[in-house]
Amino acid sequence: MMYPVLILAGGFGTRLKSVVPDLPKPLADVNGKPFLWWLLKQLENQGAQDVYLSVGYMHEHIRSYFGEKFNQINLHYIVETEPLGTGGAILNACQQIPEQDILVLNGDTLAMIDLNNFIKFAKNYSSKLFLAIAKVADAGRYGTVIIDGSQITGFAEKGKTGAGLINAGIYLLNKSLFNDFNLPQKFSFETDILMKHLNSLNLIAYSEVTDFIDIGIPEDYALAQVKVPNMVLKK
């Protein structure tokens, strides 16, 4: 049973301004289609039925392009009237999604992962939060995840070059997670939840991610033009 999916698609795309000057980042063109189209296509391939889009900057453009349906997927829009940070966006969306368990994806990364297997994997643990991790050849610009078996024990800062495990930008969470913390309206999920409360979270890593790309910088956006279609459309 696929859980509802939340895509964080409210960012300004500041680092991409030089190549995508007048669009929200989820609409950045990748081989003739918006990046968000490829994300939704991957979700459709896996049987997703309800996708919630947390949108802010230029959200009218996203809505006018995609409307309320993407093939068989129902699209729901949750509009941020002001930037809430990744954590604030997730918490705000959780208040509008009826189900208790949700998958959360970043709107500017694409990770090759079997989401149904991720959900099955999570049933083996009593945790409210799971994080998909990817192995990359150069983890320098991401910061790395430190694990002991499946348990996440720490996060290392950006700048350490060489291969490493990184946050693949996909979470599986139970909404009651937020009841454990006194949180402001605006906050960073990575800094104010994952790093700050790591010791009390019982944060579990799912490592079955076979490929990963982040379109956040111009070099990788250029690489995405070929890589993303190959990732999503390969049979």
XYZ file of N, CA and C in Angstrom:
705
model
N 0.860 -1.203 0.000
C 0.000 0.000 0.000
C 0.889 1.243 0.000
N 0.794 2.011 -1.050
C 1.632 3.217 -1.151
C 1.046 4.333 -0.288
N 1.901 4.959 0.492
C 1.469 6.083 1.320
C 1.321 7.341 0.460
N 0.586 8.349 0.965
C 0.594 9.625 0.248
C 2.011 10.196 0.206
N 2.292 10.936 -0.848
C 3.629 11.491 -1.063
C 3.560 13.013 -0.992
N 4.477 13.588 -0.244
C 4.619 15.045 -0.190
C 5.900 15.426 -0.921
N 5.792 16.318 -1.901
C 6.988 16.830 -2.597
C 7.211 18.277 -2.174
N 8.403 18.558 -1.681
C 8.751 19.921 -1.276
C 9.186 20.690 -2.523
N 8.292 21.535 -3.008
C 8.523 22.210 -4.290
C 8.389 23.728 -4.158
N 8.761 24.247 -2.987
C 8.560 25.673 -2.744
C 9.811 26.521 -2.832
N 10.940 25.917 -3.202
C 12.209 26.647 -3.160
C 12.351 27.709 -4.246
N 13.263 28.632 -3.993
C 13.509 29.731 -4.936
C 14.441 29.343 -6.079
N 15.204 28.279 -5.887
C 16.144 27.884 -6.939
C 17.264 28.886 -7.140
N 17.731 29.458 -6.030
C 18.726 30.538 -6.115
C 19.979 30.113 -6.873
N 20.461 28.895 -6.618
C 21.725 28.463 -7.236
C 21.567 28.167 -8.724
N 20.304 28.051 -9.180
C 20.062 27.752 -10.594
C 19.706 28.995 -11.402
N 19.692 30.162 -10.729
C 19.209 31.384 -11.394
C 19.928 31.665 -12.709
N 21.204 31.306 -12.778
C 21.975 31.628 -13.987
C 21.474 30.860 -15.208
N 20.898 29.666 -14.985
C 20.450 28.858 -16.127
C 18.929 28.746 -16.221
N 18.218 28.974 -15.114
C 16.747 28.934 -15.123
C 16.257 30.215 -14.441
N 16.329 31.348 -15.160
C 16.126 32.633 -14.485
C 14.694 32.962 -14.081
N 13.709 32.471 -14.788
C 12.359 33.012 -14.581
C 11.325 31.937 -14.258
N 11.765 30.834 -13.659
C 10.853 29.737 -13.326
C 11.134 29.240 -11.915
N 10.119 28.698 -11.229
C 10.416 27.975 -9.994
C 11.197 26.706 -10.339
N 12.064 26.284 -9.443
C 12.975 25.176 -9.739
C 12.265 23.901 -10.215
N 11.090 23.524 -9.662
C 10.436 22.291 -10.146
C 10.039 22.336 -11.616
N 9.966 23.559 -12.196
C 9.632 23.673 -13.619
C 10.866 23.792 -14.513
N 12.046 23.708 -13.932
C 13.274 23.760 -14.739
C 13.227 22.667 -15.805
N 13.524 23.050 -17.038
C 13.385 22.129 -18.160
C 14.467 21.050 -18.134
N 14.036 19.799 -18.171
C 14.955 18.669 -18.279
C 14.526 17.848 -19.487
N 15.296 17.967 -20.546
C 15.027 17.222 -21.778
C 13.589 17.425 -22.264
N 13.131 18.684 -22.240
C 11.830 19.010 -22.817
C 10.645 18.936 -21.870
N 10.885 18.516 -20.616
C 9.791 18.455 -19.639
C 10.279 19.048 -18.317
N 9.349 19.597 -17.509
C 9.781 20.117 -16.202
C 10.351 18.998 -15.329
N 11.324 19.362 -14.504
C 11.907 18.356 -13.608
C 10.829 17.660 -12.791
N 9.827 18.418 -12.339
C 8.753 17.836 -11.533
C 7.983 16.763 -12.318
N 7.887 16.916 -13.630
C 7.220 15.895 -14.454
C 7.923 14.552 -14.284
N 9.252 14.578 -14.292
C 10.023 13.335 -14.164
C 9.823 12.722 -12.778
N 9.785 13.572 -11.750
C 9.533 13.068 -10.399
C 8.168 12.386 -10.321
N 7.158 13.053 -10.878
C 5.806 12.487 -10.859
C 5.717 11.204 -11.688
N 6.441 11.178 -12.788
C 6.458 9.974 -13.635
C 7.034 8.789 -12.856
N 8.102 9.039 -12.124
C 8.690 7.975 -11.317
C 7.699 7.497 -10.248
N 6.981 8.441 -9.646
C 5.994 8.074 -8.622
C 4.833 7.284 -9.239
N 4.425 7.698 -10.436
C 3.360 6.965 -11.132
C 3.796 5.523 -11.410
N 5.042 5.359 -11.838
C 5.580 4.023 -12.119
C 5.484 3.110 -10.899
N 5.476 3.730 -9.702
C 5.483 2.937 -8.468
C 4.103 2.848 -7.813
N 3.098 3.385 -8.477
C 1.743 3.208 -7.974
C 1.242 4.284 -7.026
N 1.898 5.442 -6.990
C 1.421 6.529 -6.129
C 0.047 7.000 -6.609
N -0.824 7.311 -5.659
C -2.176 7.767 -6.007
C -2.437 9.207 -5.604
N -1.871 9.613 -4.476
C -2.066 10.980 -3.990
C -0.725 11.637 -3.739
N -0.492 12.748 -4.442
C 0.740 13.512 -4.261
C 0.373 14.931 -3.847
N 0.962 15.361 -2.745
C 0.774 16.719 -2.238
C 2.002 17.535 -2.607
N 1.771 18.691 -3.194
C 2.872 19.566 -3.593
C 2.905 20.760 -2.651
N 3.976 20.846 -1.859
C 4.165 22.018 -1.008
C 4.851 23.079 -1.862
N 4.102 24.108 -2.216
C 4.582 25.098 -3.192
C 4.549 26.495 -2.576
N 5.387 27.362 -3.117
C 5.432 28.728 -2.634
C 5.765 29.662 -3.778
N 7.063 29.834 -4.005
C 7.561 30.740 -5.037
C 6.963 30.390 -6.404
N 6.287 31.347 -7.023
C 5.711 31.175 -8.370
C 4.837 29.914 -8.483
N 4.107 29.621 -7.420
C 3.333 28.380 -7.398
C 2.236 28.360 -8.461
N 1.768 29.534 -8.888
C 0.710 29.566 -9.916
C 1.176 28.881 -11.195
N 2.470 29.034 -11.508
C 3.011 28.420 -12.732
C 2.979 26.897 -12.638
N 3.282 26.381 -11.454
C 3.279 24.923 -11.263
C 1.856 24.392 -11.412
N 0.927 25.086 -10.767
C -0.463 24.624 -10.798
C -1.047 24.727 -12.209
N -0.721 25.799 -12.911
C -1.306 25.948 -14.250
C -0.720 24.913 -15.214
N 0.506 24.470 -14.983
C 1.111 23.454 -15.850
C 0.527 22.070 -15.564
N 0.418 21.694 -14.301
C 0.055 20.316 -13.956
C -1.429 20.130 -13.658
N -2.105 21.172 -13.198
C -3.510 21.005 -12.855
C -3.702 20.079 -11.656
N -4.846 19.381 -11.633
C -5.203 18.575 -10.460
C -4.899 17.089 -10.642
N -4.437 16.688 -11.817
C -4.147 15.265 -12.058
C -2.863 15.136 -12.867
N -2.109 14.092 -12.574
C -0.992 13.689 -13.423
C -1.271 12.233 -13.780
N -1.836 12.016 -14.952
C -2.310 10.675 -15.333
C -3.218 10.127 -14.225
N -2.794 9.066 -13.532
C -3.659 8.477 -12.496
C -3.457 9.102 -11.110
N -2.509 10.010 -10.984
C -2.206 10.580 -9.661
C -3.070 11.819 -9.405
N -3.670 11.876 -8.215
C -4.360 13.093 -7.776
C -3.338 14.054 -7.192
N -3.349 15.293 -7.682
C -2.418 16.314 -7.183
C -3.151 17.259 -6.240
N -2.533 17.516 -5.106
C -3.093 18.443 -4.107
C -2.036 19.519 -3.846
N -2.445 20.755 -3.799
C -1.498 21.870 -3.616
C -1.620 22.449 -2.213
N -0.490 22.591 -1.558
C -0.435 23.227 -0.245
C 0.469 24.445 -0.413
N -0.139 25.629 -0.368
C 0.596 26.857 -0.716
C 1.154 27.521 0.544
N 2.462 27.746 0.532
C 3.111 28.534 1.598
C 2.966 30.007 1.246
N 2.382 30.773 2.147
C 2.285 32.210 1.879
C 3.600 32.912 2.169
N 4.456 32.281 2.969
C 5.823 32.775 3.190
C 6.712 31.553 3.349
N 8.011 31.678 3.044
C 8.894 30.512 3.149
C 8.963 30.009 4.592
N 8.764 28.700 4.762
C 8.710 28.110 6.097
C 9.933 27.258 6.414
N 10.865 27.129 5.450
C 11.969 26.190 5.636
C 11.467 24.771 5.371
N 12.386 23.820 5.239
C 11.976 22.445 4.913
C 11.115 21.855 6.027
N 11.488 22.100 7.262
C 10.726 21.545 8.380
C 9.352 22.167 8.496
N 9.306 23.483 8.391
C 8.025 24.175 8.471
C 7.084 23.747 7.353
N 7.644 23.524 6.168
C 6.829 23.082 5.023
C 6.249 21.689 5.278
N 7.071 20.786 5.834
C 6.583 19.428 6.115
C 5.516 19.470 7.205
N 5.775 20.214 8.274
C 4.808 20.298 9.379
C 3.490 20.915 8.905
N 3.583 21.975 8.113
C 2.391 22.630 7.569
C 1.584 21.652 6.701
N 2.287 20.883 5.872
C 1.607 19.925 4.995
C 0.972 18.792 5.805
N 1.665 18.348 6.851
C 1.140 17.252 7.678
C -0.217 17.609 8.267
N -0.417 18.878 8.543
C -1.694 19.308 9.118
C -2.825 19.243 8.082
N -2.462 19.079 6.807
C -3.476 19.046 5.756
C -3.573 17.697 5.039
N -2.733 16.748 5.428
C -2.766 15.398 4.842
C -3.448 14.478 5.849
N -4.546 13.798 5.468
C -5.294 13.021 6.456
C -4.561 11.795 6.996
N -3.767 11.134 6.161
C -3.115 9.892 6.595
C -2.023 10.168 7.632
N -1.695 9.126 8.387
C -0.727 9.268 9.475
C 0.715 9.098 8.989
N 0.915 8.201 8.009
C 2.263 7.935 7.482
C 2.396 8.557 6.100
N 3.493 9.267 5.881
C 3.700 9.904 4.576
C 5.145 9.745 4.109
N 5.299 9.735 2.802
C 6.622 9.802 2.171
C 6.885 11.251 1.800
N 8.097 11.715 2.049
C 8.463 13.099 1.731
C 9.636 13.084 0.761
N 9.503 13.834 -0.351
C 10.568 13.922 -1.351
C 10.966 15.376 -1.549
N 12.245 15.593 -1.777
C 12.706 16.921 -2.178
C 12.354 17.148 -3.642
N 11.912 18.364 -3.975
C 11.503 18.666 -5.338
C 12.638 18.969 -6.296
N 13.899 18.890 -5.812
C 15.019 19.169 -6.721
C 16.026 18.026 -6.759
N 15.623 16.863 -6.222
C 16.494 15.692 -6.315
C 15.689 14.519 -6.857
N 16.373 13.613 -7.502
C 15.744 12.388 -7.996
C 16.601 11.222 -7.527
N 15.985 10.325 -6.781
C 16.693 9.138 -6.300
C 15.974 7.905 -6.825
N 16.731 6.965 -7.313
C 16.155 5.712 -7.773
C 15.990 4.791 -6.565
N 14.726 4.554 -6.211
C 14.411 3.809 -5.002
C 13.058 3.132 -5.222
N 12.919 1.933 -4.682
C 11.625 1.248 -4.705
C 10.879 1.661 -3.434
N 9.923 2.552 -3.596
C 9.245 3.125 -2.423
C 8.404 2.089 -1.688
N 7.850 1.132 -2.400
C 7.072 0.091 -1.728
C 7.969 -0.785 -0.859
N 9.190 -1.046 -1.332
C 10.143 -1.792 -0.502
C 10.576 -0.964 0.712
N 10.715 0.328 0.513
C 11.060 1.232 1.613
C 9.987 1.133 2.709
N 8.729 1.144 2.303
C 7.618 1.052 3.263
C 7.653 -0.302 3.985
N 7.913 -1.370 3.230
C 7.993 -2.711 3.856
C 9.149 -2.775 4.845
N 10.295 -2.217 4.446
C 11.484 -2.189 5.303
C 11.173 -1.494 6.629
N 10.431 -0.400 6.563
C 10.154 0.404 7.765
C 9.306 -0.364 8.775
N 8.529 -1.320 8.298
C 7.649 -2.069 9.208
C 8.448 -2.955 10.179
N 9.733 -3.149 9.901
C 10.576 -3.965 10.781
C 11.107 -3.201 11.991
N 10.833 -1.908 12.038
C 11.416 -1.071 13.094
C 10.329 -0.270 13.806
N 10.561 -0.009 15.085
C 9.630 0.877 15.794
C 10.240 2.276 15.819
N 10.125 2.961 14.696
C 10.632 4.325 14.589
C 9.598 5.178 13.870
N 9.631 6.467 14.139
C 8.709 7.386 13.461
C 9.346 8.053 12.251
N 10.656 7.782 12.022
C 11.342 8.502 10.951
C 12.417 7.634 10.301
N 12.323 7.545 8.980
C 13.284 6.788 8.180
C 13.830 7.701 7.086
N 15.089 7.509 6.754
C 15.764 8.359 5.775
C 16.448 7.486 4.732
N 16.138 7.721 3.464
C 16.849 7.009 2.397
C 18.212 7.661 2.185
N 19.237 6.840 2.073
C 20.589 7.360 1.868
C 21.154 6.802 0.563
N 22.021 7.588 -0.055
C 22.628 7.194 -1.336
C 24.140 7.252 -1.219
N 24.807 6.333 -1.878
C 26.273 6.376 -1.928
C 26.674 7.151 -3.168
N 27.474 8.183 -3.009
C 27.929 8.980 -4.156
C 29.458 9.011 -4.186
N 29.983 9.248 -5.388
C 31.438 9.231 -5.571
C 32.113 10.409 -4.884
N 31.424 11.553 -4.829
C 31.988 12.715 -4.142
C 30.898 13.350 -3.279
N 31.035 13.136 -1.994
C 30.013 13.614 -1.051
C 30.297 15.035 -0.570
N 31.336 15.663 -1.127
C 31.825 16.933 -0.602
C 30.792 18.031 -0.449
N 29.887 18.174 -1.407
C 28.972 19.308 -1.322
C 27.691 19.007 -0.555
N 27.556 17.752 -0.113
C 26.313 17.367 0.551
C 26.409 17.259 2.065
N 27.562 16.892 2.583
C 27.593 16.443 3.966
C 27.218 14.974 3.993
N 27.782 14.210 4.919
C 27.590 12.765 4.895
C 26.787 12.270 6.102
N 26.243 11.074 5.914
C 25.472 10.406 6.958
C 26.338 9.285 7.521
N 26.392 9.198 8.847
C 27.190 8.166 9.509
C 26.229 7.117 10.063
N 26.468 5.848 9.709
C 25.538 4.803 10.148
C 26.277 3.688 10.882
N 25.526 2.998 11.723
C 25.986 1.782 12.379
C 24.898 0.744 12.108
N 25.141 -0.140 11.150
C 24.073 -1.010 10.669
C 23.037 -0.154 9.960
N 21.789 -0.191 10.401
C 20.755 0.672 9.822
C 20.508 1.926 10.660
N 21.198 2.016 11.786
C 20.979 3.158 12.685
C 21.834 4.347 12.249
N 21.205 5.516 12.130
C 21.977 6.725 11.824
C 22.520 7.288 13.137
N 23.834 7.410 13.206
C 24.481 7.839 14.452
C 25.059 9.247 14.373
N 25.120 9.819 13.162
C 25.666 11.167 13.067
C 25.608 11.717 11.659
N 25.895 13.014 11.575
C 25.980 13.714 10.295
C 27.285 14.494 10.270
N 28.014 14.386 9.170
C 29.258 15.151 9.034
C 29.003 16.353 8.132
N 29.672 17.445 8.416
C 29.484 18.678 7.656
C 29.937 18.516 6.206
N 29.476 19.434 5.358
C 29.927 19.468 3.964
C 31.429 19.708 3.906
N 32.010 19.367 2.763
C 33.409 19.714 2.546
C 34.363 18.542 2.609
N 33.891 17.394 3.112
C 34.763 16.219 3.162
C 34.678 15.510 1.817
N 35.739 15.595 1.028
C 35.700 15.037 -0.327
C 35.824 13.517 -0.299
N 35.532 12.928 -1.447
C 35.598 11.476 -1.561
C 34.222 10.849 -1.452
N 34.191 9.539 -1.657
C 32.923 8.814 -1.635
C 32.305 8.847 -0.253
N 30.991 8.809 -0.219
C 30.318 8.801 1.075
C 28.830 8.569 0.926
N 28.177 8.389 2.062
C 26.729 8.225 2.107
C 26.090 9.579 2.365
N 25.056 9.902 1.598
C 24.399 11.197 1.754
C 22.890 11.015 1.927
N 22.282 12.035 2.465
C 20.827 12.106 2.557
C 20.273 12.192 1.137
N 19.460 11.205 0.734
C 18.926 11.175 -0.632
C 17.656 12.013 -0.785
N 17.273 12.708 0.278
C 16.124 13.610 0.176
C 14.785 12.900 0.146
N 14.721 11.678 0.710
C 13.454 10.944 0.801
C 13.285 10.452 2.235
N 12.163 10.840 2.837
C 11.861 10.432 4.209
C 10.564 9.644 4.238
N 10.466 8.754 5.195
C 9.189 8.126 5.529
C 8.944 8.493 6.987
N 7.843 9.173 7.238
C 7.627 9.611 8.615
C 6.189 9.395 9.054
N 6.055 9.217 10.356
C 4.757 9.200 10.992
C 4.527 10.595 11.566
N 3.364 11.156 11.294
C 3.127 12.565 11.638
C 3.233 12.839 13.135
N 3.037 11.804 13.949
C 3.133 12.016 15.398
C 4.556 12.399 15.824
N 5.518 12.202 14.906
C 6.897 12.644 15.156
C 6.938 14.080 15.689
N 6.111 14.946 15.109
C 6.188 16.370 15.451
C 5.604 16.669 16.835
N 4.821 15.734 17.372
C 4.252 15.953 18.709
C 5.326 15.950 19.787
N 6.480 15.346 19.474
C 7.544 15.199 20.474
C 8.369 16.469 20.662
N 8.168 17.464 19.811
C 9.029 18.646 19.839
C 8.193 19.924 19.851
N 8.733 20.919 20.493
C 8.106 22.241 20.485
C 8.781 23.041 19.361
N 8.088 23.214 18.251
C 8.742 23.741 17.049
C 8.156 25.091 16.650
N 8.997 25.978 16.117
C 8.481 27.239 15.570
C 7.789 26.983 14.232
N 7.169 28.026 13.676
C 6.508 27.861 12.378
C 7.523 27.636 11.263
N 8.652 28.340 11.342
C 9.701 28.204 10.320
C 10.884 27.445 10.931
N 11.300 26.384 10.289
C 12.499 25.687 10.758
C 13.014 24.750 9.673
N 14.261 24.344 9.839
C 14.902 23.419 8.898
C 14.736 21.996 9.411
N 14.220 21.119 8.574
C 14.054 19.717 8.979
C 15.416 19.088 9.263
N 16.395 19.409 8.401
C 17.725 18.803 8.537
C 18.417 19.260 9.826
N 18.419 20.566 10.066
C 19.160 21.108 11.207
C 18.393 20.960 12.515
N 17.112 21.327 12.506
C 16.355 21.445 13.751
C 15.667 20.158 14.190
N 15.582 19.172 13.288
C 15.042 17.859 13.683
C 16.154 16.802 13.616
N 16.673 16.561 12.414
C 17.611 15.444 12.245
C 18.859 15.617 13.105
N 19.513 16.771 12.999
C 20.778 16.954 13.712
C 20.559 17.250 15.197
N 19.623 18.128 15.479
C 19.424 18.576 16.859
C 18.900 17.464 17.764
N 18.030 16.607 17.226
C 17.376 15.599 18.066
C 17.784 14.172 17.701
N 18.933 14.029 17.069
C 19.349 12.713 16.581
C 19.320 11.658 17.688
N 19.770 12.030 18.877
C 19.888 11.042 19.958
C 18.549 10.488 20.409
N 17.474 11.242 20.230
C 16.166 10.757 20.693
C 15.281 10.243 19.547
N 15.747 10.341 18.302
C 14.880 10.042 17.155
C 14.761 8.572 16.790
N 15.769 7.781 17.116
C 15.849 6.416 16.563
C 15.712 6.475 15.044
N 16.622 7.234 14.428
C 16.572 7.509 12.989
C 17.195 6.342 12.215
N 16.396 5.758 11.316
C 16.806 4.545 10.597
C 17.113 4.875 9.135
N 18.222 4.308 8.629
C 18.644 4.537 7.243
C 18.170 3.395 6.344
N 17.706 3.774 5.161
C 17.368 2.800 4.110
C 18.359 3.026 2.976
N 19.156 2.015 2.697
C 20.303 2.243 1.805
C 20.131 1.711 0.391
N 18.909 1.252 0.044
C 18.709 0.665 -1.288
C 18.387 1.740 -2.332
N 19.267 2.715 -2.461
C 19.119 3.758 -3.483
C 20.173 3.489 -4.550
N 19.734 3.262 -5.778
C 20.680 2.818 -6.803
C 21.268 3.958 -7.630
N 20.628 5.124 -7.606
C 21.153 6.258 -8.366
C 20.572 7.530 -7.782
N 21.277 8.646 -7.995
C 20.852 9.894 -7.350
C 21.359 11.085 -8.162
N 20.520 12.108 -8.270
C 20.988 13.380 -8.851
C 20.254 14.537 -8.184
N 20.993 15.615 -7.982
C 20.462 16.844 -7.395
C 20.650 17.925 -8.459
N 19.543 18.543 -8.914
C 19.683 19.526 -10.006
C 19.966 20.938 -9.486
N 20.335 21.032 -8.204
C 20.433 22.343 -7.571
C 21.536 23.257 -8.068
N 22.550 22.739 -8.747
C 23.624 23.597 -9.260
C 23.737 23.408 -10.774
N 24.216 24.439 -11.486
C 24.221 24.383 -12.957
C 24.920 23.161 -13.553
N 26.038 22.714 -12.960
C 26.747 21.565 -13.538
C 25.877 20.312 -13.522
N 25.213 20.074 -12.401
C 24.375 18.872 -12.306
C 23.077 19.039 -13.085
N 22.610 20.264 -13.209
C 21.425 20.512 -14.034
C 21.738 20.146 -15.491
N 22.942 20.476 -15.943
C 23.356 20.103 -17.310
C 23.432 18.578 -17.444
N 24.005 17.924 -16.444
C 24.109 16.461 -16.436
C 22.722 15.807 -16.448
N 21.763 16.449 -15.777
C 20.409 15.889 -15.642
C 19.700 15.732 -16.974
N 20.077 16.527 -17.965
C 19.358 16.509 -19.246
C 19.354 15.116 -19.872
N 20.419 14.372 -19.670
C 20.491 12.992 -20.196
C 20.218 11.982 -19.084
N 20.766 12.261 -17.913
C 20.713 11.265 -16.829
C 19.285 11.026 -16.322
N 18.518 12.086 -16.140
C 17.180 11.927 -15.554
C 16.261 11.069 -16.438
N 16.149 11.352 -17.747
C 15.308 10.476 -18.583
C 15.785 9.013 -18.550
N 17.102 8.819 -18.527
C 17.614 7.441 -18.464
C 17.215 6.747 -17.161
N 17.217 7.517 -16.064
C 16.853 6.960 -14.763
C 15.367 6.575 -14.717
N 14.517 7.476 -15.217
C 13.076 7.290 -15.045
C 12.499 6.335 -16.077
N 13.016 6.389 -17.302
C 12.388 5.638 -18.399
C 13.015 4.273 -18.640
N 14.126 3.978 -17.958
C 14.752 2.689 -18.227
C 13.842 1.569 -17.762
N 13.736 0.581 -18.572
C 12.795 -0.517 -18.271
C 13.501 -1.586 -17.468
